[in-house]
PDB file of C-alpha atoms in Angstrom:
ATOM      1  CA  UNK A   1      16.066 -23.140  26.731  1.00  0.00           C
ATOM      2  CA  UNK A   2      19.020 -21.511  24.985  1.00  0.00           C
ATOM      3  CA  UNK A   3      18.006 -23.036  21.628  1.00  0.00           C
ATOM      4  CA  UNK A   4      14.451 -21.748  22.066  1.00  0.00           C
ATOM      5  CA  UNK A   5      15.764 -18.246  22.770  1.00  0.00           C
ATOM      6  CA  UNK A   6      17.936 -18.332  19.657  1.00  0.00           C
ATOM      7  CA  UNK A   7      14.935 -19.408  17.590  1.00  0.00           C
ATOM      8  CA  UNK A   8      12.887 -16.456  18.873  1.00  0.00           C
ATOM      9  CA  UNK A   9      15.726 -14.058  18.026  1.00  0.00           C
ATOM     10  CA  UNK A  10      16.052 -15.547  14.530  1.00  0.00           C
ATOM     11  CA  UNK A  11      12.320 -15.186  13.892  1.00  0.00           C
ATOM     12  CA  UNK A  12      12.368 -11.622  15.163  1.00  0.00           C
ATOM     13  CA  UNK A  13      15.011 -10.833  12.578  1.00  0.00           C
ATOM     14  CA  UNK A  14      12.742 -12.073   9.793  1.00  0.00           C
ATOM     15  CA  UNK A  15       9.385 -10.782  10.994  1.00  0.00           C
ATOM     16  CA  UNK A  16       8.722  -7.230  12.050  1.00  0.00           C
ATOM     17  CA  UNK A  17       6.390  -6.587  14.939  1.00  0.00           C
ATOM     18  CA  UNK A  18       3.662  -4.928  12.786  1.00  0.00           C
ATOM     19  CA  UNK A  19       3.348  -8.163  10.764  1.00  0.00           C
ATOM     20  CA  UNK A  20       2.169 -10.099  13.801  1.00  0.00           C
ATOM     21  CA  UNK A  21      -1.572 -10.631  13.526  1.00  0.00           C
ATOM     22  CA  UNK A  22      -1.895  -9.411   9.940  1.00  0.00           C
ATOM     23  CA  UNK A  23      -4.418 -11.230   7.799  1.00  0.00           C
ATOM     24  CA  UNK A  24      -3.372 -12.801   4.485  1.00  0.00           C
ATOM     25  CA  UNK A  25      -5.270 -10.043   2.641  1.00  0.00           C
ATOM     26  CA  UNK A  26      -3.415  -7.336   4.581  1.00  0.00           C
ATOM     27  CA  UNK A  27      -0.089  -8.925   3.733  1.00  0.00           C
ATOM     28  CA  UNK A  28      -1.106  -9.126   0.077  1.00  0.00           C
ATOM     29  CA  UNK A  29      -2.071  -5.456  -0.155  1.00  0.00           C
ATOM     30  CA  UNK A  30       1.139  -4.383   1.586  1.00  0.00           C
ATOM     31  CA  UNK A  31       3.091  -6.432  -0.965  1.00  0.00           C
ATOM     32  CA  UNK A  32       1.250  -4.908  -3.946  1.00  0.00           C
ATOM     33  CA  UNK A  33       3.754  -4.576  -6.771  1.00  0.00           C
ATOM     34  CA  UNK A  34       3.274  -3.474 -10.348  1.00  0.00           C
ATOM     35  CA  UNK A  35       6.457  -4.059 -12.320  1.00  0.00           C
ATOM     36  CA  UNK A  36       8.623  -2.962  -9.432  1.00  0.00           C
ATOM     37  CA  UNK A  37       6.365  -0.077  -8.369  1.00  0.00           C
ATOM     38  CA  UNK A  38       5.348  -0.395  -4.731  1.00  0.00           C
ATOM     39  CA  UNK A  39       4.144   2.053  -2.136  1.00  0.00           C
ATOM     40  CA  UNK A  40       7.205   4.021  -1.105  1.00  0.00           C
ATOM     41  CA  UNK A  41       9.018   3.607  -4.446  1.00  0.00           C
ATOM     42  CA  UNK A  42      10.947   6.641  -5.729  1.00  0.00           C
ATOM     43  CA  UNK A  43      10.150   8.406  -8.974  1.00  0.00           C
ATOM     44  CA  UNK A  44      13.439   7.086 -10.367  1.00  0.00           C
ATOM     45  CA  UNK A  45      11.647   3.707 -10.588  1.00  0.00           C
ATOM     46  CA  UNK A  46       9.875   5.070 -13.679  1.00  0.00           C
ATOM     47  CA  UNK A  47      13.047   5.034 -15.784  1.00  0.00           C
ATOM     48  CA  UNK A  48      12.273   1.442 -16.822  1.00  0.00           C
ATOM     49  CA  UNK A  49       9.220   2.627 -18.798  1.00  0.00           C
ATOM     50  CA  UNK A  50       9.838   4.165 -22.249  1.00  0.00           C
ATOM     51  CA  UNK A  51       6.684   6.319 -22.343  1.00  0.00           C
ATOM     52  CA  UNK A  52       6.293   8.533 -19.278  1.00  0.00           C
ATOM     53  CA  UNK A  53       4.719  11.963 -19.075  1.00  0.00           C
ATOM     54  CA  UNK A  54       4.917  14.209 -16.031  1.00  0.00           C
ATOM     55  CA  UNK A  55       1.677  16.004 -15.212  1.00  0.00           C
ATOM     56  CA  UNK A  56       1.231  19.391 -13.530  1.00  0.00           C
ATOM     57  CA  UNK A  57       1.846  19.164  -9.795  1.00  0.00           C
ATOM     58  CA  UNK A  58      -1.409  18.888  -7.826  1.00  0.00           C
ATOM     59  CA  UNK A  59       0.101  20.470  -4.710  1.00  0.00           C
ATOM     60  CA  UNK A  60       3.199  21.123  -2.590  1.00  0.00           C
ATOM     61  CA  UNK A  61       5.688  18.218  -2.485  1.00  0.00           C
ATOM     62  CA  UNK A  62       3.478  16.239  -4.897  1.00  0.00           C
ATOM     63  CA  UNK A  63       4.193  14.866  -8.371  1.00  0.00           C
ATOM     64  CA  UNK A  64       2.089  12.873 -10.825  1.00  0.00           C
ATOM     65  CA  UNK A  65       3.039  10.883 -13.922  1.00  0.00           C
ATOM     66  CA  UNK A  66       1.262   8.941 -16.640  1.00  0.00           C
ATOM     67  CA  UNK A  67       2.935   5.783 -17.911  1.00  0.00           C
ATOM     68  CA  UNK A  68       1.655   4.632 -21.318  1.00  0.00           C
ATOM     69  CA  UNK A  69       1.505   0.921 -22.189  1.00  0.00           C
ATOM     70  CA  UNK A  70       3.434  -0.162 -19.079  1.00  0.00           C
ATOM     71  CA  UNK A  71       2.558  -3.823 -19.755  1.00  0.00           C
ATOM     72  CA  UNK A  72       0.596  -5.841 -22.325  1.00  0.00           C
ATOM     73  CA  UNK A  73      -2.397  -5.953 -19.944  1.00  0.00           C
ATOM     74  CA  UNK A  74      -2.425  -2.284 -18.887  1.00  0.00           C
ATOM     75  CA  UNK A  75      -3.014   0.687 -21.165  1.00  0.00           C
ATOM     76  CA  UNK A  76      -2.091   3.444 -18.697  1.00  0.00           C
ATOM     77  CA  UNK A  77      -0.668   3.610 -15.189  1.00  0.00           C
ATOM     78  CA  UNK A  78      -1.113   6.884 -13.373  1.00  0.00           C
ATOM     79  CA  UNK A  79       1.099   7.279 -10.331  1.00  0.00           C
ATOM     80  CA  UNK A  80       1.260   9.889  -7.604  1.00  0.00           C
ATOM     81  CA  UNK A  81       4.171  10.739  -5.297  1.00  0.00           C
ATOM     82  CA  UNK A  82       4.443  12.747  -2.107  1.00  0.00           C
ATOM     83  CA  UNK A  83       7.968  13.869  -1.243  1.00  0.00           C
ATOM     84  CA  UNK A  84       9.188  11.439  -3.919  1.00  0.00           C
ATOM     85  CA  UNK A  85       7.492   8.457  -2.254  1.00  0.00           C
ATOM     86  CA  UNK A  86       4.813   6.559  -4.203  1.00  0.00           C
ATOM     87  CA  UNK A  87       1.419   6.991  -2.553  1.00  0.00           C
ATOM     88  CA  UNK A  88      -1.060   6.084  -5.276  1.00  0.00           C
ATOM     89  CA  UNK A  89      -1.160   3.966  -8.408  1.00  0.00           C
ATOM     90  CA  UNK A  90      -4.065   3.744 -10.831  1.00  0.00           C
ATOM     91  CA  UNK A  91      -4.085   1.004 -13.469  1.00  0.00           C
ATOM     92  CA  UNK A  92      -6.419   1.474 -16.456  1.00  0.00           C
ATOM     93  CA  UNK A  93      -7.630  -1.290 -18.763  1.00  0.00           C
ATOM     94  CA  UNK A  94      -9.490  -0.603 -22.028  1.00  0.00           C
ATOM     95  CA  UNK A  95     -11.369  -2.526 -24.696  1.00  0.00           C
ATOM     96  CA  UNK A  96     -12.131  -0.509 -27.789  1.00  0.00           C
ATOM     97  CA  UNK A  97     -10.647   0.661 -31.087  1.00  0.00           C
ATOM     98  CA  UNK A  98      -6.949  -0.193 -31.000  1.00  0.00           C
ATOM     99  CA  UNK A  99      -6.988  -1.494 -27.407  1.00  0.00           C
ATOM    100  CA  UNK A 100      -7.784  -4.899 -25.873  1.00  0.00           C
ATOM    101  CA  UNK A 101      -6.032  -4.672 -22.517  1.00  0.00           C
ATOM    102  CA  UNK A 102      -9.235  -5.283 -20.544  1.00  0.00           C
ATOM    103  CA  UNK A 103      -9.801  -8.576 -22.379  1.00  0.00           C
ATOM    104  CA  UNK A 104      -6.145  -9.541 -22.002  1.00  0.00           C
ATOM    105  CA  UNK A 105      -6.437  -8.986 -18.258  1.00  0.00           C
ATOM    106  CA  UNK A 106      -9.423 -11.337 -18.059  1.00  0.00           C
ATOM    107  CA  UNK A 107     -12.320  -8.984 -18.729  1.00  0.00           C
ATOM    108  CA  UNK A 108     -14.075  -6.873 -16.122  1.00  0.00           C
ATOM    109  CA  UNK A 109     -15.417  -9.943 -14.302  1.00  0.00           C
ATOM    110  CA  UNK A 110     -12.060 -11.715 -14.420  1.00  0.00           C
ATOM    111  CA  UNK A 111     -10.329  -8.777 -12.745  1.00  0.00           C
ATOM    112  CA  UNK A 112     -13.040  -8.678 -10.075  1.00  0.00           C
ATOM    113  CA  UNK A 113     -12.657 -12.387  -9.354  1.00  0.00           C
ATOM    114  CA  UNK A 114      -8.867 -12.066  -9.238  1.00  0.00           C
ATOM    115  CA  UNK A 115      -9.064  -9.238  -6.712  1.00  0.00           C
ATOM    116  CA  UNK A 116     -11.453 -11.213  -4.534  1.00  0.00           C
ATOM    117  CA  UNK A 117      -9.160 -14.245  -4.628  1.00  0.00           C
ATOM    118  CA  UNK A 118      -6.244 -12.135  -3.346  1.00  0.00           C
ATOM    119  CA  UNK A 119      -7.950  -9.666  -1.027  1.00  0.00           C
ATOM    120  CA  UNK A 120     -11.211 -11.352  -0.076  1.00  0.00           C
ATOM    121  CA  UNK A 121     -14.670  -9.848  -0.524  1.00  0.00           C
ATOM    122  CA  UNK A 122     -14.825  -6.061  -0.891  1.00  0.00           C
ATOM    123  CA  UNK A 123     -15.619  -3.918   2.125  1.00  0.00           C
ATOM    124  CA  UNK A 124     -18.378  -2.210   0.120  1.00  0.00           C
ATOM    125  CA  UNK A 125     -19.692  -2.441  -3.417  1.00  0.00           C
ATOM    126  CA  UNK A 126     -22.492  -0.887  -5.406  1.00  0.00           C
ATOM    127  CA  UNK A 127     -23.341   2.367  -7.141  1.00  0.00           C
ATOM    128  CA  UNK A 128     -23.105   4.388  -3.911  1.00  0.00           C
ATOM    129  CA  UNK A 129     -19.369   3.649  -3.424  1.00  0.00           C
ATOM    130  CA  UNK A 130     -17.326   6.743  -4.367  1.00  0.00           C
ATOM    131  CA  UNK A 131     -15.383   6.125  -7.572  1.00  0.00           C
ATOM    132  CA  UNK A 132     -11.657   6.629  -6.994  1.00  0.00           C
ATOM    133  CA  UNK A 133     -10.212   7.534 -10.383  1.00  0.00           C
ATOM    134  CA  UNK A 134      -9.108  10.621 -12.269  1.00  0.00           C
ATOM    135  CA  UNK A 135     -10.460   9.145 -15.516  1.00  0.00           C
ATOM    136  CA  UNK A 136     -13.313  11.381 -16.635  1.00  0.00           C
ATOM    137  CA  UNK A 137     -16.792  10.026 -17.321  1.00  0.00           C
ATOM    138  CA  UNK A 138     -16.678   7.098 -14.864  1.00  0.00           C
ATOM    139  CA  UNK A 139     -19.850   6.887 -12.766  1.00  0.00           C
ATOM    140  CA  UNK A 140     -20.655   4.158 -10.296  1.00  0.00           C
ATOM    141  CA  UNK A 141     -24.325   4.028 -11.244  1.00  0.00           C
ATOM    142  CA  UNK A 142     -23.421   2.704 -14.699  1.00  0.00           C
ATOM    143  CA  UNK A 143     -20.726   0.280 -13.543  1.00  0.00           C
ATOM    144  CA  UNK A 144     -20.757  -3.477 -13.955  1.00  0.00           C
ATOM    145  CA  UNK A 145     -18.842  -3.507 -10.684  1.00  0.00           C
ATOM    146  CA  UNK A 146     -17.847  -0.738  -8.288  1.00  0.00           C
ATOM    147  CA  UNK A 147     -16.206  -1.750  -5.035  1.00  0.00           C
ATOM    148  CA  UNK A 148     -13.667  -0.803  -2.395  1.00  0.00           C
ATOM    149  CA  UNK A 149     -11.406  -2.875  -0.150  1.00  0.00           C
ATOM    150  CA  UNK A 150     -10.498  -0.933   2.988  1.00  0.00           C
ATOM    151  CA  UNK A 151      -7.467  -2.053   5.010  1.00  0.00           C
ATOM    152  CA  UNK A 152      -7.464   0.584   7.725  1.00  0.00           C
ATOM    153  CA  UNK A 153      -5.139  -1.376  10.037  1.00  0.00           C
ATOM    154  CA  UNK A 154      -2.322  -1.200   7.486  1.00  0.00           C
ATOM    155  CA  UNK A 155      -3.285   2.147   5.882  1.00  0.00           C
ATOM    156  CA  UNK A 156      -4.181   0.824   2.442  1.00  0.00           C
ATOM    157  CA  UNK A 157      -7.208   1.011   0.170  1.00  0.00           C
ATOM    158  CA  UNK A 158      -8.038  -0.642  -3.140  1.00  0.00           C
ATOM    159  CA  UNK A 159     -10.791   0.479  -5.493  1.00  0.00           C
ATOM    160  CA  UNK A 160     -12.046  -1.264  -8.602  1.00  0.00           C
ATOM    161  CA  UNK A 161     -14.621   0.053 -11.043  1.00  0.00           C
ATOM    162  CA  UNK A 162     -15.561  -1.444 -14.408  1.00  0.00           C
ATOM    163  CA  UNK A 163     -17.927  -0.470 -17.198  1.00  0.00           C
ATOM    164  CA  UNK A 164     -18.632  -2.579 -20.282  1.00  0.00           C
ATOM    165  CA  UNK A 165     -21.081  -2.902 -23.135  1.00  0.00           C
ATOM    166  CA  UNK A 166     -21.130  -4.313 -26.664  1.00  0.00           C
ATOM    167  CA  UNK A 167     -18.782  -1.601 -27.924  1.00  0.00           C
ATOM    168  CA  UNK A 168     -16.020  -2.027 -25.350  1.00  0.00           C
ATOM    169  CA  UNK A 169     -15.216  -1.426 -21.740  1.00  0.00           C
ATOM    170  CA  UNK A 170     -12.942   0.049 -19.117  1.00  0.00           C
ATOM    171  CA  UNK A 171     -11.623  -1.268 -15.825  1.00  0.00           C
ATOM    172  CA  UNK A 172      -9.666   0.770 -13.271  1.00  0.00           C
ATOM    173  CA  UNK A 173      -7.808  -0.554 -10.246  1.00  0.00           C
ATOM    174  CA  UNK A 174      -6.548   2.055  -7.788  1.00  0.00           C
ATOM    175  CA  UNK A 175      -4.295   1.299  -4.811  1.00  0.00           C
ATOM    176  CA  UNK A 176      -3.676   4.046  -2.266  1.00  0.00           C
ATOM    177  CA  UNK A 177      -1.509   4.496   0.788  1.00  0.00           C
ATOM    178  CA  UNK A 178      -3.967   6.128   3.178  1.00  0.00           C
ATOM    179  CA  UNK A 179      -1.403   7.139   5.788  1.00  0.00           C
ATOM    180  CA  UNK A 180      -2.310  10.752   6.635  1.00  0.00           C
ATOM    181  CA  UNK A 181       0.021  13.281   5.043  1.00  0.00           C
ATOM    182  CA  UNK A 182       1.358  15.538   7.799  1.00  0.00           C
ATOM    183  CA  UNK A 183       0.348  19.124   7.391  1.00  0.00           C
ATOM    184  CA  UNK A 184       3.101  21.677   7.305  1.00  0.00           C
ATOM    185  CA  UNK A 185       3.336  23.534  10.590  1.00  0.00           C
ATOM    186  CA  UNK A 186       3.200  27.254   9.905  1.00  0.00           C
ATOM    187  CA  UNK A 187       6.196  29.197  11.137  1.00  0.00           C
ATOM    188  CA  UNK A 188       5.024  31.272  14.103  1.00  0.00           C
ATOM    189  CA  UNK A 189       5.385  34.977  13.667  1.00  0.00           C
ATOM    190  CA  UNK A 190       7.511  36.725  16.291  1.00  0.00           C
ATOM    191  CA  UNK A 191       5.448  38.588  18.836  1.00  0.00           C
ATOM    192  CA  UNK A 192       6.154  42.297  18.430  1.00  0.00           C
ATOM    193  CA  UNK A 193       7.614  43.963  21.481  1.00  0.00           C
ATOM    194  CA  UNK A 194       5.410  46.656  22.972  1.00  0.00           C
ATOM    195  CA  UNK A 195       6.469  50.175  22.109  1.00  0.00           C
ATOM    196  CA  UNK A 196       7.676  51.850  25.284  1.00  0.00           C
ATOM    197  CA  UNK A 197       5.574  54.803  26.357  1.00  0.00           C
ATOM    198  CA  UNK A 198       7.320  58.172  26.067  1.00  0.00           C
ATOM    199  CA  UNK A 199       8.511  59.611  29.345  1.00  0.00           C
ATOM    200  CA  UNK A 200       6.052  62.032  30.861  1.00  0.00           C
ATOM    201  CA  UNK A 201       6.659  65.663  30.092  1.00  0.00           C
ATOM    202  CA  UNK A 202       7.571  67.724  33.092  1.00  0.00           C
ATOM    203  CA  UNK A 203       4.641  69.721  34.349  1.00  0.00           C
ATOM    204  CA  UNK A 204       5.125  73.410  34.820  1.00  0.00           C
ATOM    205  CA  UNK A 205       5.083  74.635  38.374  1.00  0.00           C
ATOM    206  CA  UNK A 206       1.626  75.853  39.258  1.00  0.00           C
ATOM    207  CA  UNK A 207       1.275  79.583  39.207  1.00  0.00           C
ATOM    208  CA  UNK A 208      -0.318  81.271  42.109  1.00  0.00           C
ATOM    209  CA  UNK A 209      -4.006  81.883  41.735  1.00  0.00           C
ATOM    210  CA  UNK A 210      -7.196  79.896  41.128  1.00  0.00           C
ATOM    211  CA  UNK A 211      -6.850  76.111  40.205  1.00  0.00           C
ATOM    212  CA  UNK A 212     -10.114  74.571  39.035  1.00  0.00           C
ATOM    213  CA  UNK A 213      -8.612  71.078  38.740  1.00  0.00           C
ATOM    214  CA  UNK A 214      -9.277  70.572  35.080  1.00  0.00           C
TER     215      UNK A 214
END
């Protein structure tokens, strides 16, 4: 009995309670890692990349960066932070003049098959799925593939959209931490104290004579 109790304690030290009951796909998306960038990483993690450009801030406590040529298979990584914690990463692959990262990554179909092998079939796919990318000109109705994997139990989402023709192609994988961002509570304004009414003026003593009452 004592040995069994020690085994339970040892396992508890290695496995957190939220991991109990997670599917393999949920564990995979929680472990998503692109060259050391994971959800929750600090912006200091970007120092490993030689070509980084900070973009205008999209809102309070938010920061966005573009990382150029972060790996041989990725042309651009766009990352977003909230309070210096990574919340979104968008990986862009291109085939065209001077770029063959989409082909190096396996082509648009190869990326799709890889994602399905790790995360299972998409939750939704087709032209009606909203495209999750800041890359201009990407429309789901023209895509070779446009799908989303929704992991609501672990607050993650993965989107993949790909377009390709004889001239080239583009593939975009976006991973997002969907944990709601708490809204700032407005500071309540102090309630103004009521202005005390002035003391009544003393009435003059009535003079003798008629008093109509008005």
